[in-house]
Tab-separated table of C-alpha atoms and ligand atoms in Angstrom:
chain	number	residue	atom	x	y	z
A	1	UNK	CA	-173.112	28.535	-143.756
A	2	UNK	CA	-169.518	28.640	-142.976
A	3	UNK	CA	-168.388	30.308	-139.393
A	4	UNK	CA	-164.895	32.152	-139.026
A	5	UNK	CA	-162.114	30.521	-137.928
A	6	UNK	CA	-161.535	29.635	-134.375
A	7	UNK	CA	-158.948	31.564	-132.526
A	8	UNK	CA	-157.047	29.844	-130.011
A	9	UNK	CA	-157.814	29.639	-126.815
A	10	UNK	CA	-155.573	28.337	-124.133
A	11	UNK	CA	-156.036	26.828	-120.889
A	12	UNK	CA	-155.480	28.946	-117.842
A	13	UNK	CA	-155.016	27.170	-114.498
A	14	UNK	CA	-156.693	27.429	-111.222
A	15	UNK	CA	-160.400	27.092	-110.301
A	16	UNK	CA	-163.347	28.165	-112.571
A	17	UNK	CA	-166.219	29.909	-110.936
A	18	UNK	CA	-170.013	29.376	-111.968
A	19	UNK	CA	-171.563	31.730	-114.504
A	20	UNK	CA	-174.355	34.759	-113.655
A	21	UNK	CA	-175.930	36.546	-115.970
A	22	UNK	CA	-178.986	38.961	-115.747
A	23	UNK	CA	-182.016	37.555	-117.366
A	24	UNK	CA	-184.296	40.331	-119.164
A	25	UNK	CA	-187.250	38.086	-118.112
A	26	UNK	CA	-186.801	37.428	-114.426
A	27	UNK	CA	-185.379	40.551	-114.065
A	28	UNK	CA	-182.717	39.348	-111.827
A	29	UNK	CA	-179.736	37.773	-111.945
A	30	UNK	CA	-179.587	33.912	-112.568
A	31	UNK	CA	-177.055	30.687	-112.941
A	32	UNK	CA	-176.385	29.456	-116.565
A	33	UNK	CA	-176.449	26.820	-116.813
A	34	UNK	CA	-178.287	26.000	-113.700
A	35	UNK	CA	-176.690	22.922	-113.036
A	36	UNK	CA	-172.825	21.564	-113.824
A	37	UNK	CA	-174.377	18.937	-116.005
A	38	UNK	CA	-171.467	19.338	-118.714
A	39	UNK	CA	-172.986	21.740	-121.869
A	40	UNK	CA	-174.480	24.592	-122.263
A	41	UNK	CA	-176.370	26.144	-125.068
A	42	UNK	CA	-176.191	29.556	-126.773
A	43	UNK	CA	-178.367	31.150	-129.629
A	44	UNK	CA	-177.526	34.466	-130.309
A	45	UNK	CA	-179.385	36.386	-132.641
A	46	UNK	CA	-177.072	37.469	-135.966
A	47	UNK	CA	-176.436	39.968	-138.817
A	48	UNK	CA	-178.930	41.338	-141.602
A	49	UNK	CA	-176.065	41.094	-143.840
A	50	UNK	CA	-176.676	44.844	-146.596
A	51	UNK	CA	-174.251	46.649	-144.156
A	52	UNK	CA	-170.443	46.087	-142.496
A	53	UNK	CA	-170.233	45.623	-138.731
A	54	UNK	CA	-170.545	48.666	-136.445
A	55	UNK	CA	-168.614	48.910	-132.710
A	56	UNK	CA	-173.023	48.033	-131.500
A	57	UNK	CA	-172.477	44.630	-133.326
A	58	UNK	CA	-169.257	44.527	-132.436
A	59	UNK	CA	-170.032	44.960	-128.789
A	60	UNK	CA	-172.750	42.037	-128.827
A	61	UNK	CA	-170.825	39.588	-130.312
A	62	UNK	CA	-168.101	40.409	-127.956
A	63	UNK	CA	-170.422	40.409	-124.724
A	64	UNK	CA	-171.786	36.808	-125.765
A	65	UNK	CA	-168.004	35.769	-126.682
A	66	UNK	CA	-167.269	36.179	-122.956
A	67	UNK	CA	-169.902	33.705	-122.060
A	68	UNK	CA	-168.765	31.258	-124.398
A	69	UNK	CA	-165.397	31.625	-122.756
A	70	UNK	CA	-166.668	31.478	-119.100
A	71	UNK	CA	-168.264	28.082	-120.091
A	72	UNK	CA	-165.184	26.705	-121.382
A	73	UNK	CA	-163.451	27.649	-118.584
A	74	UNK	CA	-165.898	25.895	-116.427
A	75	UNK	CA	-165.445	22.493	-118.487
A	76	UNK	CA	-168.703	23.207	-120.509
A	77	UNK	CA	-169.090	21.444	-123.776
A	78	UNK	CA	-170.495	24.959	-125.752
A	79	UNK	CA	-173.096	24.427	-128.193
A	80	UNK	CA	-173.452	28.084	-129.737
A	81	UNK	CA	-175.685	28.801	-133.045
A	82	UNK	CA	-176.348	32.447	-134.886
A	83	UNK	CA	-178.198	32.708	-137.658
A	84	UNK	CA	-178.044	35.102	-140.382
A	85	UNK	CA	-180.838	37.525	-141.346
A	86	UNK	CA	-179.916	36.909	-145.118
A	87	UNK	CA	-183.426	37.581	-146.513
A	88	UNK	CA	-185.093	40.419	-145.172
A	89	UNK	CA	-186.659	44.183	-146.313
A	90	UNK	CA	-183.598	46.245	-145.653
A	91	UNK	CA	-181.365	43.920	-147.578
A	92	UNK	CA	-183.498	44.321	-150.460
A	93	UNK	CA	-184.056	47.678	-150.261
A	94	UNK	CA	-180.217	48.245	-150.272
A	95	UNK	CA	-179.574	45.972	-153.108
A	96	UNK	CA	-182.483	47.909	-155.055
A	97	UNK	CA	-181.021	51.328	-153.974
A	98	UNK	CA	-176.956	50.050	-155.119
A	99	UNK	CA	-177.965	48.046	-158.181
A	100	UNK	CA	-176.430	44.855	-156.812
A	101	UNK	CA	-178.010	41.661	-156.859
A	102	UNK	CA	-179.472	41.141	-152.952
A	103	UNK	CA	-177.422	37.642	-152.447
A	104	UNK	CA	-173.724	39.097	-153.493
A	105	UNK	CA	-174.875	42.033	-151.357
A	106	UNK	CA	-175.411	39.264	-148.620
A	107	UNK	CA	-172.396	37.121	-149.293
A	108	UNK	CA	-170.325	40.041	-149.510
A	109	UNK	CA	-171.689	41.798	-146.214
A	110	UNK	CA	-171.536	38.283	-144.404
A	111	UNK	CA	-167.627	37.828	-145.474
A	112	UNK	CA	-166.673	41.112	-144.280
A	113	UNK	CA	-168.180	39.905	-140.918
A	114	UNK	CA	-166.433	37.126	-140.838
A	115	UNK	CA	-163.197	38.965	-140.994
A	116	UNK	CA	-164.316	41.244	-138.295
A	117	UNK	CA	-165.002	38.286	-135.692
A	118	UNK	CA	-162.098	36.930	-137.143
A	119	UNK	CA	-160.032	39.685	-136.650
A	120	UNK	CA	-161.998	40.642	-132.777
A	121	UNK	CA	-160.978	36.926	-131.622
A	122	UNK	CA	-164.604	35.656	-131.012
A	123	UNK	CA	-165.295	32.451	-131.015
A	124	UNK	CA	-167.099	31.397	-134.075
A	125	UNK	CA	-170.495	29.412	-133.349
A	126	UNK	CA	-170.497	25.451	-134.435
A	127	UNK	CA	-173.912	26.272	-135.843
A	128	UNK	CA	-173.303	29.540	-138.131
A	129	UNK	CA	-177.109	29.835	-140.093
A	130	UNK	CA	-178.629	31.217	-142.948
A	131	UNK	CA	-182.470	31.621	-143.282
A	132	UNK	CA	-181.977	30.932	-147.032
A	133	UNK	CA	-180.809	27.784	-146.261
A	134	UNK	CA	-183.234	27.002	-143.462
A	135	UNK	CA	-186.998	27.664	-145.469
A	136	UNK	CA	-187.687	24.059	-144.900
A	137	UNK	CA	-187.599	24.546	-140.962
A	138	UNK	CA	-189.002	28.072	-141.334
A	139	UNK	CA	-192.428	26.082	-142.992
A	140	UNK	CA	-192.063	23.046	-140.701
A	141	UNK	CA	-192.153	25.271	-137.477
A	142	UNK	CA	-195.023	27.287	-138.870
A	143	UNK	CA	-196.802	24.109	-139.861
A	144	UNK	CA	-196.593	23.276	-136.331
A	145	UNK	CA	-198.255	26.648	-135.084
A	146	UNK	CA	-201.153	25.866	-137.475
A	147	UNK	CA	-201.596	22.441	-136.088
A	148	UNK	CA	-201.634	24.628	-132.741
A	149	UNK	CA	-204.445	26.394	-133.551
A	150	UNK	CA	-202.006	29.730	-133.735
A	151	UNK	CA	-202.348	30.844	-137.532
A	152	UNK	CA	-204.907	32.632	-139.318
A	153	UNK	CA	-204.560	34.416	-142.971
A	154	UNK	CA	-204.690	37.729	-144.020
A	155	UNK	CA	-205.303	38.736	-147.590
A	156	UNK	CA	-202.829	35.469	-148.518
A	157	UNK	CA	-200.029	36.160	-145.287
A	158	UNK	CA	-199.905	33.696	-142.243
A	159	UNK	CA	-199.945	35.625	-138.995
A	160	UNK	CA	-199.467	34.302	-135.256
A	161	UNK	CA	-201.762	34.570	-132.837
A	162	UNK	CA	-200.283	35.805	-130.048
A	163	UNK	CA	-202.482	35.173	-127.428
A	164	UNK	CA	-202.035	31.312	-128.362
A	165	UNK	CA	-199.313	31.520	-125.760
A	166	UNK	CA	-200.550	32.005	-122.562
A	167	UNK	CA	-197.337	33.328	-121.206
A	168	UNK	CA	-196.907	36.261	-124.017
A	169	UNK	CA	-195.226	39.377	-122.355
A	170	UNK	CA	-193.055	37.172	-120.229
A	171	UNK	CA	-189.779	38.105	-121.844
A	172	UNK	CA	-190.121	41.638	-122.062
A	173	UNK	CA	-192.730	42.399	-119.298
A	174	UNK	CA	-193.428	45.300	-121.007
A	175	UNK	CA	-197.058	46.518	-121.150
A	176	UNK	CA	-199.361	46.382	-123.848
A	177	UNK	CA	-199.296	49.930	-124.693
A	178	UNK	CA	-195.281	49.859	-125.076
A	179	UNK	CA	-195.490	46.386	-127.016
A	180	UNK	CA	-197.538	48.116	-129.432
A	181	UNK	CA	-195.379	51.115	-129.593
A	182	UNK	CA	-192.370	48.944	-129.863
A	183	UNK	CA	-194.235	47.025	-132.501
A	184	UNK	CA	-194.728	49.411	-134.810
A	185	UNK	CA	-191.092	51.112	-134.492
A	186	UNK	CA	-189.080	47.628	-135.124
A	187	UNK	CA	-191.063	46.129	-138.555
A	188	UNK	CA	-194.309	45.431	-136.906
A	189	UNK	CA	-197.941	46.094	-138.243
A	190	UNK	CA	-199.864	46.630	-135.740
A	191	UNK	CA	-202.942	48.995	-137.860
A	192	UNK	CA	-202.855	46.099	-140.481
A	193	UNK	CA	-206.657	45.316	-141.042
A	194	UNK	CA	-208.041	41.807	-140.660
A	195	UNK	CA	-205.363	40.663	-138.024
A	196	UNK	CA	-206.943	39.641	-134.810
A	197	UNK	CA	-204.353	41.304	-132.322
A	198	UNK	CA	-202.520	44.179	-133.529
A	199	UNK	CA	-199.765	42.383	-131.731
A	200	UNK	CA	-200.031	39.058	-134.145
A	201	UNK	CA	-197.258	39.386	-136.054
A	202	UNK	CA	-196.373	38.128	-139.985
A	203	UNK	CA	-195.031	34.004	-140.538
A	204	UNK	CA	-195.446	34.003	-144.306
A	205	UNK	CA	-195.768	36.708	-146.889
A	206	UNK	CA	-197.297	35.430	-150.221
A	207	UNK	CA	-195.055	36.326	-153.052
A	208	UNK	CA	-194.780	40.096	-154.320
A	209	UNK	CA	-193.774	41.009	-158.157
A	210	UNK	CA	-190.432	41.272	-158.065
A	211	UNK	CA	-189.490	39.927	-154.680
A	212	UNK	CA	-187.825	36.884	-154.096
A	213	UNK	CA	-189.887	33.787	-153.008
A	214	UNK	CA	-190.015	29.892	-151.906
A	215	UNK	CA	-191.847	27.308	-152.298
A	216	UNK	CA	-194.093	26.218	-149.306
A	217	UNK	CA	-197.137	24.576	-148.409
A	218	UNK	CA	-198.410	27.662	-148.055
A	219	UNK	CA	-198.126	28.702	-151.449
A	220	UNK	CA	-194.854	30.599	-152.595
A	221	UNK	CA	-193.529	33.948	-150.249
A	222	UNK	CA	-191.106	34.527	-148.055
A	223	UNK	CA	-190.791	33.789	-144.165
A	224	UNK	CA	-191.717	36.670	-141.477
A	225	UNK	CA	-188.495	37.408	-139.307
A	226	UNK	CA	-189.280	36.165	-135.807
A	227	UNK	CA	-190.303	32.307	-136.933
A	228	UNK	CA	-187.341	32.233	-138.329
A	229	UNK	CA	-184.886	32.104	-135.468
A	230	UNK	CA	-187.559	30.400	-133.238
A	231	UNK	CA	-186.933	27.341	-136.203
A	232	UNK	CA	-183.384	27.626	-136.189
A	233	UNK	CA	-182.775	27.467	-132.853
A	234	UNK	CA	-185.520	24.440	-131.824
A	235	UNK	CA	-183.744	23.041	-134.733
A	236	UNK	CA	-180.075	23.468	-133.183
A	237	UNK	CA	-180.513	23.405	-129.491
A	238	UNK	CA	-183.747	23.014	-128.699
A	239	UNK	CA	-186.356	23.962	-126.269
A	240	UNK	CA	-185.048	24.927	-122.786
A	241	UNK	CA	-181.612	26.500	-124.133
A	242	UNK	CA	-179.625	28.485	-121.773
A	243	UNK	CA	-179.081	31.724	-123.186
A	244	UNK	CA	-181.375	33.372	-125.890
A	245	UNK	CA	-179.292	36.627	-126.831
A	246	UNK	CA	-178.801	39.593	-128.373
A	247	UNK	CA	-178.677	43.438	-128.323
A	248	UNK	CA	-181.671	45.037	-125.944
A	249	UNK	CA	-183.410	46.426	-129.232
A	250	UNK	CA	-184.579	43.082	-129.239
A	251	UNK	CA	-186.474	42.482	-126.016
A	252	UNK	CA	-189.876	43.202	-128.031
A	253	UNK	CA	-190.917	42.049	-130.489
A	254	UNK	CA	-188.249	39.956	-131.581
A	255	UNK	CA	-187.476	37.761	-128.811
A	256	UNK	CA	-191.221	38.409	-127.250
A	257	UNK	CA	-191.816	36.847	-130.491
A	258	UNK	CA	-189.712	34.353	-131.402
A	259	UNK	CA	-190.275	32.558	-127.941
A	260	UNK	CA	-193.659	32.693	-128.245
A	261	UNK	CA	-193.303	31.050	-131.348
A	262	UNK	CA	-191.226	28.284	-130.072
A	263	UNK	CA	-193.711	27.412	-127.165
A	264	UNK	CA	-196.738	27.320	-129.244
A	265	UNK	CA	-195.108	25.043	-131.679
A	266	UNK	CA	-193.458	22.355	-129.239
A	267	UNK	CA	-196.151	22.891	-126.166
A	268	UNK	CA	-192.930	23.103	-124.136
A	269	UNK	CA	-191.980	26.240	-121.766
A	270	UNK	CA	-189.508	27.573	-122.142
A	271	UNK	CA	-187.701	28.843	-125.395
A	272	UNK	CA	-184.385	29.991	-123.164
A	273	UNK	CA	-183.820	29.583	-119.418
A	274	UNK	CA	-182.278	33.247	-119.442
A	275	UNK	CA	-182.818	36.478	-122.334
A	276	UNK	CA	-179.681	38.177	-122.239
A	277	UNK	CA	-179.259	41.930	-123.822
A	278	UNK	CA	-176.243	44.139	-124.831
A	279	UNK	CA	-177.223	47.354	-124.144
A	280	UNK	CA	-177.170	50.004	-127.616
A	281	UNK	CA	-173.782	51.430	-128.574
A	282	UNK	CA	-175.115	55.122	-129.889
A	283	UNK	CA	-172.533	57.547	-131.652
A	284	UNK	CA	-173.724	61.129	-131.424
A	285	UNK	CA	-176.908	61.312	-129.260
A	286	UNK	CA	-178.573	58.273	-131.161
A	287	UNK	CA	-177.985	54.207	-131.672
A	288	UNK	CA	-175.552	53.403	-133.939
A	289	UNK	CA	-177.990	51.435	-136.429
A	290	UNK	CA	-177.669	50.574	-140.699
A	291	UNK	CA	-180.470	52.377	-141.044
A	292	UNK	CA	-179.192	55.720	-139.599
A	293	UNK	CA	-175.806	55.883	-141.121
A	294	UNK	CA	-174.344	57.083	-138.056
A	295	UNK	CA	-171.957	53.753	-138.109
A	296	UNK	CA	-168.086	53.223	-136.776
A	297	UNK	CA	-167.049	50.136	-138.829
A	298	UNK	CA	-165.035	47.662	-137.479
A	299	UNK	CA	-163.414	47.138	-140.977
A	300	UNK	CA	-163.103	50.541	-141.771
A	301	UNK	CA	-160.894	50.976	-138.774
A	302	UNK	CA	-158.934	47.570	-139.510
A	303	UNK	CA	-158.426	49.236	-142.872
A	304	UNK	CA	-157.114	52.710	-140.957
A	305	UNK	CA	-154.318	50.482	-139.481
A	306	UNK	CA	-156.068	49.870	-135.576
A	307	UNK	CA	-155.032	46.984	-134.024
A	308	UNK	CA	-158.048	44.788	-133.464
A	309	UNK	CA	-157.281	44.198	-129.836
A	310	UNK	CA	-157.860	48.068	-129.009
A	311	UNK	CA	-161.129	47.721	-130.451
A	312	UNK	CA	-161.815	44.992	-128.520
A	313	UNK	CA	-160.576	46.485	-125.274
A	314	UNK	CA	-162.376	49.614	-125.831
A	315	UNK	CA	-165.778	47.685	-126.433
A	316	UNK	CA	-164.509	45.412	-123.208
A	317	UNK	CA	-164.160	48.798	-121.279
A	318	UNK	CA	-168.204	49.594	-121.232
A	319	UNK	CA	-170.221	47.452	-119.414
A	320	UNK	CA	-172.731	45.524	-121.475
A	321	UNK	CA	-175.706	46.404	-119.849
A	322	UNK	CA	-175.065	50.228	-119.674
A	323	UNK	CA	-175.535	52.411	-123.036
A	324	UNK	CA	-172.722	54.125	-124.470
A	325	UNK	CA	-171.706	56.592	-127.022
A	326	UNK	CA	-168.807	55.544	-129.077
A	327	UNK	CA	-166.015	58.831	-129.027
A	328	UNK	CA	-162.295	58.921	-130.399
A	329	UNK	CA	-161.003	58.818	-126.820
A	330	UNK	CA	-162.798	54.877	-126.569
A	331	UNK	CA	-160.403	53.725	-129.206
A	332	UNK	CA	-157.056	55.940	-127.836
A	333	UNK	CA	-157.598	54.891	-124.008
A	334	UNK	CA	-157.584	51.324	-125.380
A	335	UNK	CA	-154.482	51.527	-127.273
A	336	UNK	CA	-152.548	53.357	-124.262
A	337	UNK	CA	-154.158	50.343	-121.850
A	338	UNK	CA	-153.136	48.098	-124.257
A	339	UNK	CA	-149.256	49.297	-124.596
A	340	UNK	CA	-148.868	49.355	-120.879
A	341	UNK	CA	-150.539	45.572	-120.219
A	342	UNK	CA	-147.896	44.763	-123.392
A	343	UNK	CA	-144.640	46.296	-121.435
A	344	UNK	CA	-146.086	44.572	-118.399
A	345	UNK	CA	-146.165	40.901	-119.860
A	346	UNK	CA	-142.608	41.309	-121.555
A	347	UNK	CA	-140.627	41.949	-118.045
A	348	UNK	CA	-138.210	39.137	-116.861
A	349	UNK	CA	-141.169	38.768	-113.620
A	350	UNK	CA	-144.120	40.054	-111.796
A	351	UNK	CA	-146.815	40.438	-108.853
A	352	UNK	CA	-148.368	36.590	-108.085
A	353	UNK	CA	-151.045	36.013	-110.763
A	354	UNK	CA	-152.974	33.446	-109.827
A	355	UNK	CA	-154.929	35.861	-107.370
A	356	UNK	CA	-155.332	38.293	-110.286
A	357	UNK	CA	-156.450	35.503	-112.343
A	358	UNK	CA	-159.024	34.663	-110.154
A	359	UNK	CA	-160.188	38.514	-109.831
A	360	UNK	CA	-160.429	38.355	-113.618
A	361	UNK	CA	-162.843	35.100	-113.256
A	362	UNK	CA	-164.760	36.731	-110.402
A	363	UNK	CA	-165.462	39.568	-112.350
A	364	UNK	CA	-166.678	38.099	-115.550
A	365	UNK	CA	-168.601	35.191	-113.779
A	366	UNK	CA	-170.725	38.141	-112.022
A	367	UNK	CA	-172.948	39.585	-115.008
A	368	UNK	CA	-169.248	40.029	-117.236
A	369	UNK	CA	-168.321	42.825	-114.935
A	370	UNK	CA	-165.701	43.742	-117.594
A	371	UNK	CA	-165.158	47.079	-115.857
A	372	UNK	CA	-163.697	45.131	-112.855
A	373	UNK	CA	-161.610	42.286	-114.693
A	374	UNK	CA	-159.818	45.592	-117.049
A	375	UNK	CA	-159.087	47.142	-113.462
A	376	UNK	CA	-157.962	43.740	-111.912
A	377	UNK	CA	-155.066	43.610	-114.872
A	378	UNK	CA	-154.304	47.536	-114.574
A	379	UNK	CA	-153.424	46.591	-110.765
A	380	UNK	CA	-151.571	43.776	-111.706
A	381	UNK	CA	-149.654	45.823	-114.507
A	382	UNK	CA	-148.919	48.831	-112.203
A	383	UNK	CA	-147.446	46.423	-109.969
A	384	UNK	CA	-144.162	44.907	-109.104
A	385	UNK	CA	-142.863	41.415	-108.319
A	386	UNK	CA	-140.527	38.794	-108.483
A	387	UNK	CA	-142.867	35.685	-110.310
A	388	UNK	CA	-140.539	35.027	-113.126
A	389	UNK	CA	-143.684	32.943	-114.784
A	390	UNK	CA	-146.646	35.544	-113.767
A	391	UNK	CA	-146.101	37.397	-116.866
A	392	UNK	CA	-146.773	34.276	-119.660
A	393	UNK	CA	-149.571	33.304	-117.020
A	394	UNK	CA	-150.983	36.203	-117.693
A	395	UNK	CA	-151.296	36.210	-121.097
A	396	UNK	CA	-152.204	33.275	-121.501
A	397	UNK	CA	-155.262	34.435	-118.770
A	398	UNK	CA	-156.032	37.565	-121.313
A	399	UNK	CA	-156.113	35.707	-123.624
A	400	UNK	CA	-158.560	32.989	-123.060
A	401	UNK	CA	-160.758	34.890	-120.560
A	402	UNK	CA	-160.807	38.380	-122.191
A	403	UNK	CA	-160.177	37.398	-125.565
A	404	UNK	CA	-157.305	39.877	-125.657
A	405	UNK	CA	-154.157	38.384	-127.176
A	406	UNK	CA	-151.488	40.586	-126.443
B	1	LIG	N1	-180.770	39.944	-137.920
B	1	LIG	C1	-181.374	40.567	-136.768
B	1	LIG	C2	-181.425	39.630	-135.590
B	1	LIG	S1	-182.232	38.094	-135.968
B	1	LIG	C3	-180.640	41.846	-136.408
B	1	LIG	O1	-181.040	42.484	-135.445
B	1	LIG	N2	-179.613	42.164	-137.187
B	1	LIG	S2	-178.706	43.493	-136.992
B	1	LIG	O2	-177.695	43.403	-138.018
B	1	LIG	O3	-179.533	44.637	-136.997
B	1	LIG	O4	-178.037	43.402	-135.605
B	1	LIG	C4	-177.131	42.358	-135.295
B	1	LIG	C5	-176.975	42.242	-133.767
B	1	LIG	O5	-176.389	43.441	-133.236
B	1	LIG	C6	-178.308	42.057	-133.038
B	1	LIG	O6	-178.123	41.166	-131.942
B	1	LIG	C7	-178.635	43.457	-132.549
B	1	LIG	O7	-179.457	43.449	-131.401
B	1	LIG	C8	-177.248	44.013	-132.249
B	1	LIG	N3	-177.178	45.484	-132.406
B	1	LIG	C9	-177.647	46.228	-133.435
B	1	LIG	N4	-177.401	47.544	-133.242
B	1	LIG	C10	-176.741	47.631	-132.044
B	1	LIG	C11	-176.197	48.727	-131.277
B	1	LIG	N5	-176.280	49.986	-131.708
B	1	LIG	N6	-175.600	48.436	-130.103
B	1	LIG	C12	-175.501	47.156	-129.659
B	1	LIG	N7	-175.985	46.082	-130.335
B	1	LIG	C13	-176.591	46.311	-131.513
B	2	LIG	ZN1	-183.043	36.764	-134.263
């Protein structure tokens, strides 16, 4: 699938510090990549494309933008893949319920996010994936489970057996009794008869009427969502990738799952060095999700004239491991921030910036402590000086460690 185009992304001078992150799994914070061996690998988990973005997608794809630009900084070679949920319940449900064909629903959806990134300055991944266009992996990973011992059928579907992986809870750490909770509230079956574990969750689904289906050597169906991005990433980066992301709704099952998955199939340990998760972006008392309706689109306020950079500030303003409510005042506190750091770059000089460029760095190298990099430019902004090249330094530092072009 074609990405978005890549914004540009300057060079900033002075030294680049060594990226931390907190891992869900360790429950601590760690070193990615753990060594300075020159690249570093990123699979972040992407769209269901039957709705536009909301400022909770938004805010992931930002959060995981800002590693990809502490890596660069550092000299990494960045090997980033998302995939694309492009075949999936919801989407089909929503194409049923609008009368619209579920692949221009898809196409349509997926465009509009393109323009969104586009428009939000992240950096589009060099592996941008469709499941669609992936089956063939999809079947060759789960191929690889059953030669693993790890499938069994049910009534015609291919389930994993979860406790084929030895290390199953390891990404979550959540116990059984919440799994199983979580299980049933994010697409699992866990009162399905027949399956072994209520906790084995679906690889194929045999062809319903009316439902689209592939080919496989499994007879015709459709593949179960986890397997999926456990294929397209072994495919893409491989085992032992350094950051496995997304948003925290999916710790369990998703990435539970899809790392399970991965080990079974390859024998190797493990699927990602470090599980990173953007906390939920609610509006209203509850997550922002599709499914709710209770959704600020990115687009819709493109369309309503905002300039992309406030949303991007006001998404930058949160930290991404706190949840947040999305109000008004996110959006009008950005814009004011924004016109002040504007007047600030256009005088004839400034306060030194290499020391506030290196706040900046020390901020987002420390678990993206966005909160601290914003305040490190406010000081700098509120200040006076006679640097007749801070200003453009500046910038140019905004611009390539914030993603904020001003
Ligand atoms: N296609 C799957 C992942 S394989 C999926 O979760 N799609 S999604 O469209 O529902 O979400 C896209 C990304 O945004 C995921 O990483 C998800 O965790 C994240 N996300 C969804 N809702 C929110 C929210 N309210 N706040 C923050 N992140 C969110
Ligand atoms: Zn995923």
């Amino acid at each position: 699938m074609q990405a978005w185009t890549k914004p540009e992304i300057p060079v900033v001078p002075g030294p680049a510090r060594r990226l931390r992150l907190y891992d869900t799994a360790s429950r601590g914070l760690v070193e990615v990549p753990p060594a300075t061996d020159g690249s570093a690998r990123m699979y972040v988990c992407g769209i269901t494309p039957y709705d536009a973005t909301h400022m909770g997608h938004a805010a992931t794809y930002v959060t995981f933008d800002l590693i990809n630009r502490m890596w660069r900084d550092a000299g990494y070679e960045v090997h980033y893949t998302q995939n694309i949920t492009d075949i999936d319940d919801p989407l089909l449900e929503r194409a049923a319920a609008t009368g619209v064909d579920w692949t221009d629903l898809a196409h349509s959806e997926i465009q509009l996010f393109r323009d969104d990134m586009t428009a939000l300055r992240v950096i589009p991944p060099q592996n941008y994936v469709g499941v669609v266009e992936s089956i063939g992996l999809v079947t060759d990973a789960i191929a690889d489970l059953q030669r693993a011992g790890a499938v069994y059928d049910v009534d015609g579907d291919l389930y994993f057996a979860v406790k084929a992986d030895p290390t199953f809870g390891s990404v979550s750490g959540y116990d059984v009794e919440t799994m199983r909770a979580l299980f049933a509230e994010r697409g699992g079956d866990p009162d399905r008869e027949g399956k072994r574990d209520p906790l084995d969750s679906l690889l194929w689904r045999h062809e319903r009427p009316g439902e689209p289906a592939w080919d496989s050597p499994f007879g015709r169906g459709r593949p179960g969502w986890h397997v999926e991005c456990s294929a397209i990433a072994l495919e893409h980066l491989g085992m032992s990738f350094d950051v496995q992301g997304g948003g925290s709704d999916l710790i369990f099952p998703h990435h539970e799952m899809s790392a399970s998955g991965a080990q079974v199939a390859t024998g190797e340990h493990p699927f990602a060095r470090a599980y990173v998760h953007q906390a939920m972006v609610g509006l209203d008392g509850e997550k922002m999700s599709k499914s709710k309706g209770n959704l600020v689109l990115v687009s819709k306020e493109r369309q309503a004239g905002t300039d992309p950079m406030a949303i991007r500030l006001a998404l930058l303003a949160h930290h991404y491991r706190t949840d947040w409510f999305w109000a008004p005042t996110d959006l009008l506190d950005a814009q004011a921030r924004l016109d002040v750091w504007r007047g600030a770059i256009t005088r004839g000089s400034g306060p030194d910036a290499a020391h506030t460029i290196d706040a900046i760095r020390a901020a987002l190298t420390n678990d993206l402590d966005t909160i601290a990099a914003l305040s490190a430019v406010d000081t700098w902004s509120d200040s006076n000086g006679n640097d007749p090249e801070s200003p453009a330094l500046l910038a140019q530092a905004l611009d390539a460690l914030l993603g904020i072009k001003l």
